[in-house]
C-alpha positions as a Markdown table, in Angstrom:
| # | Residue | x | y | z |
|---|---|---|---|---|
| 1 | Met | -136.6 | 64.7 | -90.6 |
| 2 | Phe | -137.1 | 61.1 | -89.8 |
| 3 | Glu | -134.1 | 60.2 | -92.1 |
| 4 | Ala | -131.9 | 62.6 | -90.4 |
| 5 | Ser | -132.6 | 61.2 | -86.9 |
| 6 | Leu | -132.0 | 57.7 | -88.3 |
| 7 | Ile | -128.7 | 58.7 | -89.8 |
| 8 | Glu | -127.6 | 60.4 | -86.5 |
| 9 | Ser | -128.6 | 57.3 | -84.5 |
| 10 | Ser | -126.6 | 55.0 | -86.8 |
| 11 | Lys | -123.6 | 57.3 | -86.5 |
| 12 | Lys | -123.8 | 57.0 | -82.7 |
| 13 | Lys | -123.9 | 53.2 | -82.9 |
| 14 | Ala | -121.0 | 53.1 | -85.3 |
| 15 | Asp | -118.9 | 55.3 | -82.9 |
| 16 | Lys | -119.8 | 53.0 | -79.9 |
| 17 | Lys | -118.6 | 49.9 | -81.8 |
| 18 | Arg | -115.4 | 51.7 | -82.9 |
| 19 | Trp | -114.5 | 52.5 | -79.3 |
| 20 | Met | -115.2 | 48.9 | -78.2 |
| 21 | Thr | -113.2 | 47.1 | -80.9 |
| 22 | Phe | -109.9 | 49.0 | -80.2 |
| 23 | Pro | -109.5 | 47.7 | -76.5 |
| 24 | Leu | -110.6 | 44.2 | -77.6 |
| 25 | Ala | -108.0 | 44.2 | -80.4 |
| 26 | Val | -105.3 | 45.3 | -78.0 |
| 27 | Leu | -106.3 | 42.7 | -75.4 |
| 28 | Leu | -106.4 | 40.0 | -78.1 |
| 29 | His | -102.9 | 41.0 | -79.3 |
| 30 | Ile | -101.5 | 40.8 | -75.8 |
| 31 | Val | -103.0 | 37.3 | -75.2 |
| 32 | Val | -101.6 | 36.1 | -78.5 |
| 33 | Ile | -98.2 | 37.5 | -78.0 |
| 34 | Gly | -98.0 | 36.2 | -74.4 |
| 35 | Thr | -99.1 | 32.8 | -75.5 |
| 36 | Ala | -96.4 | 32.7 | -78.2 |
| 37 | Val | -93.7 | 33.9 | -75.8 |
| 38 | Gly | -94.7 | 31.3 | -73.2 |
| 39 | Leu | -94.8 | 28.5 | -75.7 |
| 40 | Ser | -91.4 | 29.5 | -77.0 |
| 41 | Leu | -89.9 | 29.5 | -73.5 |
| 42 | Trp | -91.6 | 26.2 | -72.7 |
| 43 | Tyr | -90.0 | 24.4 | -75.7 |
| 44 | Ile | -86.5 | 25.9 | -75.5 |
| 45 | Glu | -84.0 | 23.1 | -74.9 |
| 46 | Glu | -81.5 | 23.5 | -72.1 |
| 47 | Ile | -78.0 | 24.4 | -73.2 |
| 48 | Pro | -75.6 | 21.7 | -71.9 |
| 49 | Glu | -72.7 | 22.9 | -69.9 |
| 50 | Pro | -69.4 | 22.9 | -71.7 |
| 51 | Pro | -67.1 | 20.0 | -70.6 |
| 52 | Ile | -64.3 | 21.1 | -68.2 |
| 53 | Pro | -60.9 | 19.7 | -69.3 |
| 54 | Val | -59.3 | 17.8 | -66.5 |
| 55 | Ser | -55.7 | 16.6 | -66.8 |
| 56 | Phe | -54.1 | 14.0 | -64.5 |
| 57 | Tyr | -50.3 | 14.1 | -64.0 |
| 58 | Met | -48.6 | 11.0 | -62.6 |
| 59 | Gln | -45.2 | 11.4 | -61.0 |
| 60 | Ala | -42.7 | 8.7 | -61.7 |
| 61 | Ala | -41.7 | 6.6 | -58.7 |
| 62 | Pro | -38.1 | 7.1 | -57.4 |
| 63 | Pro | -35.6 | 4.5 | -58.5 |
| 64 | Pro | -35.1 | 1.7 | -55.9 |
| 65 | Pro | -31.9 | 2.0 | -53.7 |
| 66 | Pro | -28.9 | 0.1 | -54.7 |
| 67 | Pro | -28.6 | -3.4 | -53.3 |
| 68 | Pro | -26.3 | -3.7 | -50.2 |
| 69 | Pro | -22.7 | -4.9 | -50.9 |
| 70 | Pro | -22.2 | -8.6 | -50.4 |
| 71 | Pro | -20.8 | -9.6 | -47.0 |
| 72 | Lys | -17.1 | -10.1 | -46.8 |
| 73 | Ala | -16.1 | -13.7 | -47.0 |
| 74 | Ala | -14.8 | -15.1 | -43.7 |
| 75 | Pro | -11.1 | -16.0 | -43.9 |
| 76 | Ala | -10.5 | -19.6 | -44.3 |
| 77 | Lys | -9.7 | -21.2 | -41.0 |
| 78 | Val | -6.5 | -23.1 | -41.2 |
| 79 | Glu | -6.7 | -26.2 | -39.1 |
| 80 | Pro | -3.4 | -27.3 | -37.7 |
| 81 | Lys | -2.2 | -30.5 | -39.2 |
| 82 | Val | -1.8 | -33.1 | -36.5 |
| 83 | Glu | 0.5 | -35.8 | -37.4 |
| 84 | Pro | 0.0 | -39.2 | -35.7 |
| 85 | Val | 2.5 | -40.0 | -33.0 |
| 86 | Lys | 4.1 | -43.2 | -33.5 |
| 87 | Pro | 4.0 | -45.2 | -30.3 |
| 88 | Thr | 7.4 | -45.8 | -28.8 |
| 89 | Gln | 8.3 | -49.3 | -27.8 |
| 90 | Val | 9.0 | -49.6 | -24.1 |
| 91 | Thr | 11.1 | -52.5 | -23.0 |
| 92 | Ser | 11.9 | -53.5 | -19.5 |
| 93 | Pro | 15.5 | -53.9 | -18.5 |
| 94 | Met | 16.8 | -57.4 | -18.3 |
| 95 | Glu | 18.4 | -56.8 | -14.9 |
| 96 | Val | 17.4 | -54.3 | -12.1 |
| 97 | Pro | 20.4 | -53.0 | -10.1 |
| 98 | Asp | 20.2 | -53.1 | -6.4 |
| 99 | Ile | 21.7 | -49.6 | -5.9 |
| 100 | Leu | 20.7 | -46.7 | -8.1 |
| 101 | Pro | 23.5 | -44.2 | -9.0 |
| 102 | Val | 23.3 | -40.7 | -7.4 |
| 103 | Pro | 23.1 | -37.9 | -10.0 |
| 104 | Ser | 26.2 | -35.8 | -10.2 |
| 105 | Ser | 24.3 | -32.5 | -9.9 |
| 106 | Ala | 22.6 | -33.4 | -6.5 |
| 107 | Pro | 24.4 | -31.8 | -3.5 |
| 108 | Glu | 25.9 | -34.1 | -1.0 |
| 109 | Pro | 23.9 | -34.3 | 2.3 |
| 110 | Asp | 24.9 | -31.9 | 5.0 |
| 111 | Ala | 27.0 | -30.0 | 2.5 |
| 112 | Gly | 27.3 | -26.2 | 2.8 |
| 113 | Val | 26.2 | -23.7 | 0.2 |
| 114 | Glu | 28.8 | -21.6 | -1.6 |
| 115 | Gly | 28.8 | -18.1 | -0.1 |
| 116 | Gly | 27.5 | -19.3 | 3.4 |
| 117 | Val | 29.2 | -18.4 | 6.6 |
| 118 | Glu | 30.5 | -20.5 | 9.5 |
| 119 | Gly | 27.7 | -21.3 | 11.9 |
| 120 | Gly | 25.0 | -20.6 | 9.4 |
| 121 | Val | 21.5 | -22.1 | 9.7 |
| 122 | Glu | 20.3 | -24.7 | 7.3 |
| 123 | Gly | 17.8 | -23.1 | 4.9 |
| 124 | Gly | 19.6 | -19.8 | 4.9 |
| 125 | Val | 20.2 | -17.9 | 1.7 |
| 126 | Pro | 23.5 | -16.5 | 0.2 |
| 127 | Gly | 24.0 | -12.9 | 1.4 |
| 128 | Gly | 22.3 | -13.4 | 4.8 |
| 129 | Val | 23.5 | -11.7 | 7.9 |
| 130 | Met | 25.1 | -13.7 | 10.7 |
| 131 | Gly | 22.7 | -13.9 | 13.6 |
| 132 | Gly | 19.7 | -13.3 | 11.5 |
| 133 | Val | 16.3 | -14.9 | 12.0 |
| 134 | Leu | 15.6 | -18.2 | 10.1 |
| 135 | Gly | 13.6 | -17.3 | 7.0 |
| 136 | Gly | 14.3 | -13.6 | 7.3 |
| 137 | Val | 12.1 | -10.9 | 8.9 |
| 138 | Val | 9.1 | -9.3 | 7.3 |
| 139 | Gly | 10.2 | -5.9 | 5.9 |
| 140 | Gly | 13.8 | -6.9 | 5.9 |
| 141 | Val | 16.0 | -6.0 | 2.8 |
| 142 | Leu | 18.5 | -8.5 | 1.3 |
| 143 | Gly | 22.0 | -7.2 | 1.8 |
| 144 | Gly | 20.9 | -4.5 | 4.3 |
| 145 | Thr | 23.4 | -2.7 | 6.6 |
| 146 | Pro | 24.4 | -5.0 | 9.4 |
| 147 | Gly | 23.0 | -4.0 | 12.7 |
| 148 | Val | 20.4 | -1.7 | 11.1 |
| 149 | Glu | 16.9 | -3.2 | 11.0 |
| 150 | Glu | 14.5 | -1.9 | 8.4 |
| 151 | Pro | 11.1 | -0.5 | 9.7 |
| 152 | Met | 8.1 | -2.8 | 9.3 |
| 153 | Arg | 4.4 | -2.1 | 8.6 |
| 154 | Val | 1.9 | -2.5 | 11.5 |
| 155 | Gly | -0.4 | -5.5 | 11.0 |
| 156 | Gly | -0.6 | -9.2 | 11.5 |
| 157 | Glu | 2.0 | -10.3 | 14.1 |
| 158 | Val | 3.5 | -6.8 | 14.2 |
| 159 | Lys | 1.8 | -5.0 | 17.1 |
| 160 | Glu | 1.2 | -1.3 | 16.9 |
| 161 | Pro | 3.2 | 1.0 | 19.2 |
| 162 | Val | 1.4 | 2.6 | 22.1 |
| 163 | Glu | 1.5 | 6.4 | 22.7 |
| 164 | Ile | 3.0 | 7.4 | 26.0 |
| 165 | Ser | 3.3 | 11.2 | 25.8 |
| 166 | Arg | 2.1 | 13.8 | 23.3 |
| 167 | Val | 3.3 | 17.4 | 22.9 |
| 168 | Lys | 0.6 | 19.8 | 21.8 |
| 169 | Pro | 1.7 | 21.8 | 18.6 |
| 170 | Gln | 2.2 | 25.5 | 18.8 |
| 171 | Tyr | -0.5 | 27.4 | 16.8 |
| 172 | Pro | 1.4 | 29.9 | 14.6 |
| 173 | Glu | 0.2 | 33.5 | 15.2 |
| 174 | Ala | 0.1 | 34.2 | 11.4 |
| 175 | Ala | -2.1 | 31.1 | 10.8 |
| 176 | Arg | -4.3 | 32.1 | 13.7 |
| 177 | Lys | -4.9 | 35.6 | 12.3 |
| 178 | Ala | -5.6 | 34.1 | 8.9 |
| 179 | Arg | -8.0 | 31.7 | 10.6 |
| 180 | Met | -6.4 | 28.6 | 9.2 |
| 181 | Gln | -7.5 | 25.3 | 10.6 |
| 182 | Gly | -7.7 | 21.6 | 9.7 |
| 183 | Val | -6.0 | 18.2 | 10.0 |
| 184 | Val | -2.4 | 17.5 | 9.0 |
| 185 | Ile | -1.6 | 13.8 | 8.3 |
| 186 | Leu | 2.0 | 12.7 | 8.8 |
| 187 | Glu | 4.0 | 9.4 | 8.5 |
| 188 | Ala | 6.9 | 8.8 | 11.0 |
| 189 | Ile | 9.2 | 5.9 | 12.0 |
| 190 | Ile | 8.8 | 4.7 | 15.6 |
| 191 | Thr | 12.2 | 3.3 | 16.6 |
| 192 | Lys | 12.8 | 0.3 | 18.8 |
| 193 | Asp | 13.3 | 2.8 | 21.7 |
| 194 | Gly | 9.9 | 4.4 | 21.1 |
| 195 | Asn | 11.3 | 7.6 | 19.6 |
| 196 | Val | 10.0 | 9.4 | 16.5 |
| 197 | Glu | 12.2 | 10.0 | 13.5 |
| 198 | Ser | 11.9 | 10.6 | 9.8 |
| 199 | Val | 8.6 | 12.5 | 9.9 |
| 200 | Arg | 7.1 | 13.4 | 6.5 |
| 201 | Ile | 3.9 | 15.1 | 5.4 |
| 202 | Leu | 1.2 | 12.9 | 3.7 |
| 203 | Arg | -1.5 | 15.6 | 3.5 |
| 204 | Gly | -0.9 | 19.1 | 4.7 |
| 205 | Ile | -2.9 | 22.4 | 5.1 |
| 206 | Asn | -0.3 | 25.2 | 4.9 |
| 207 | Pro | 3.4 | 25.3 | 5.4 |
| 208 | Leu | 2.9 | 27.2 | 8.7 |
| 209 | Leu | 0.7 | 24.5 | 10.2 |
| 210 | Asp | 2.6 | 21.6 | 8.6 |
| 211 | Asn | 5.9 | 22.6 | 10.1 |
| 212 | Ala | 4.3 | 23.1 | 13.5 |
| 213 | Ala | 2.8 | 19.6 | 13.4 |
| 214 | Met | 6.1 | 18.1 | 12.4 |
| 215 | Arg | 8.0 | 19.8 | 15.3 |
| 216 | Ala | 5.4 | 18.6 | 17.8 |
| 217 | Val | 5.3 | 14.9 | 16.5 |
| 218 | Gln | 9.1 | 14.6 | 16.7 |
| 219 | Gln | 8.7 | 15.1 | 20.5 |
| 220 | Trp | 6.2 | 12.4 | 21.1 |
| 221 | Lys | 7.1 | 9.2 | 22.9 |
| 222 | Tyr | 5.8 | 5.6 | 22.3 |
| 223 | Lys | 6.0 | 2.2 | 23.7 |
| 224 | Pro | 7.7 | 0.4 | 20.8 |
| 225 | Ala | 6.0 | -2.0 | 18.5 |
| 226 | Thr | 6.7 | -5.7 | 18.9 |
| 227 | Phe | 7.1 | -8.6 | 16.5 |
| 228 | Asn | 7.3 | -12.1 | 18.1 |
| 229 | Gly | 7.7 | -10.4 | 21.5 |
| 230 | Arg | 10.7 | -8.3 | 20.5 |
| 231 | Pro | 10.7 | -4.5 | 19.8 |
| 232 | Val | 11.0 | -3.5 | 16.1 |
| 233 | Pro | 10.9 | -0.2 | 14.3 |
| 234 | Val | 7.7 | 0.5 | 12.4 |
| 235 | Tyr | 6.1 | 3.0 | 10.1 |
| 236 | Leu | 3.1 | 4.8 | 11.8 |
| 237 | Thr | 0.6 | 7.3 | 10.4 |
| 238 | Val | -0.4 | 10.1 | 12.8 |
| 239 | Thr | -2.8 | 13.1 | 12.6 |
| 240 | Val | -2.5 | 16.5 | 14.1 |
| 241 | Thr | -5.7 | 18.7 | 14.3 |
| 242 | Phe | -5.6 | 22.5 | 14.4 |
| 243 | Thr | -8.8 | 24.1 | 15.6 |
| 244 | Leu | -9.5 | 27.7 | 16.4 |
| 245 | Gln | -10.9 | 28.3 | 19.8 |
C-alpha cells in the first residue's frame, strides 16, 4: 500500500514537470528565433541604388554671319592740270599821242537813234509813242495802241480810286427761296472817267448771285485813280455781299 501511494505521487510530480517544460520550451524557441531574426536584420547591408544614366547633348553653335562686303573704292579725283602762265612783257609806247582816236562804233554826240521820231526825247526807245512820258509809264505795253492807256495796278504812286455811288444788287427770288447767301469777289477796270468796265468774277457763289453782282458793280461810279497827279485807268477788286434778312 505504501508503494502504491509512492508510485502515484511520483506520477503526479512527473505530470507537473511535463506541463511546465512545454511552455518553457516554446518560450525559449521564440526568444532564440527572435534573436536570430533581429541579428540577421541588423547585419544586412544596404543595397546601393542603381546609377541613373544621364546623357548631356550639346547643340552646335550656328555658323558666324558672312563678313560685310568691302566698301566701294572712291573714284579717283581728277585734279585739273594747271599750266603756268607765261608773263607777258608789257612795254610802254615810245610816244604818247595828244589826241586819242574815237572808236568807229561809238555814236556821234547828239546823234538820233534809228527808228526814232522827230521831236523825240533823249533816252527814248525805238517803238515809243509820240507824246509819251520819259521812261514810260508803269503798266504800259511796248507797242500799245496809240491813245489807249493800259490799266495799272493800285499801289505806290498810283492812288486808289474813291467810290462815289454804289447800286445795291437785286437779290434773285430763286436764290432767296433757296436761301443762298455769301460774298462774291470781282475784278473790274476803273477808267480815267471813273466808270466801271470789264468786270469778271474772281470767286463766285452761284451763277444767279454772280450775275446780279456783276450787273450792280457795272453801275457804280468812282473818282478816278491818279498817277503823278493825272487820272489813269486801274484794276480794282471789289466785293458784293448777299445776306438774307
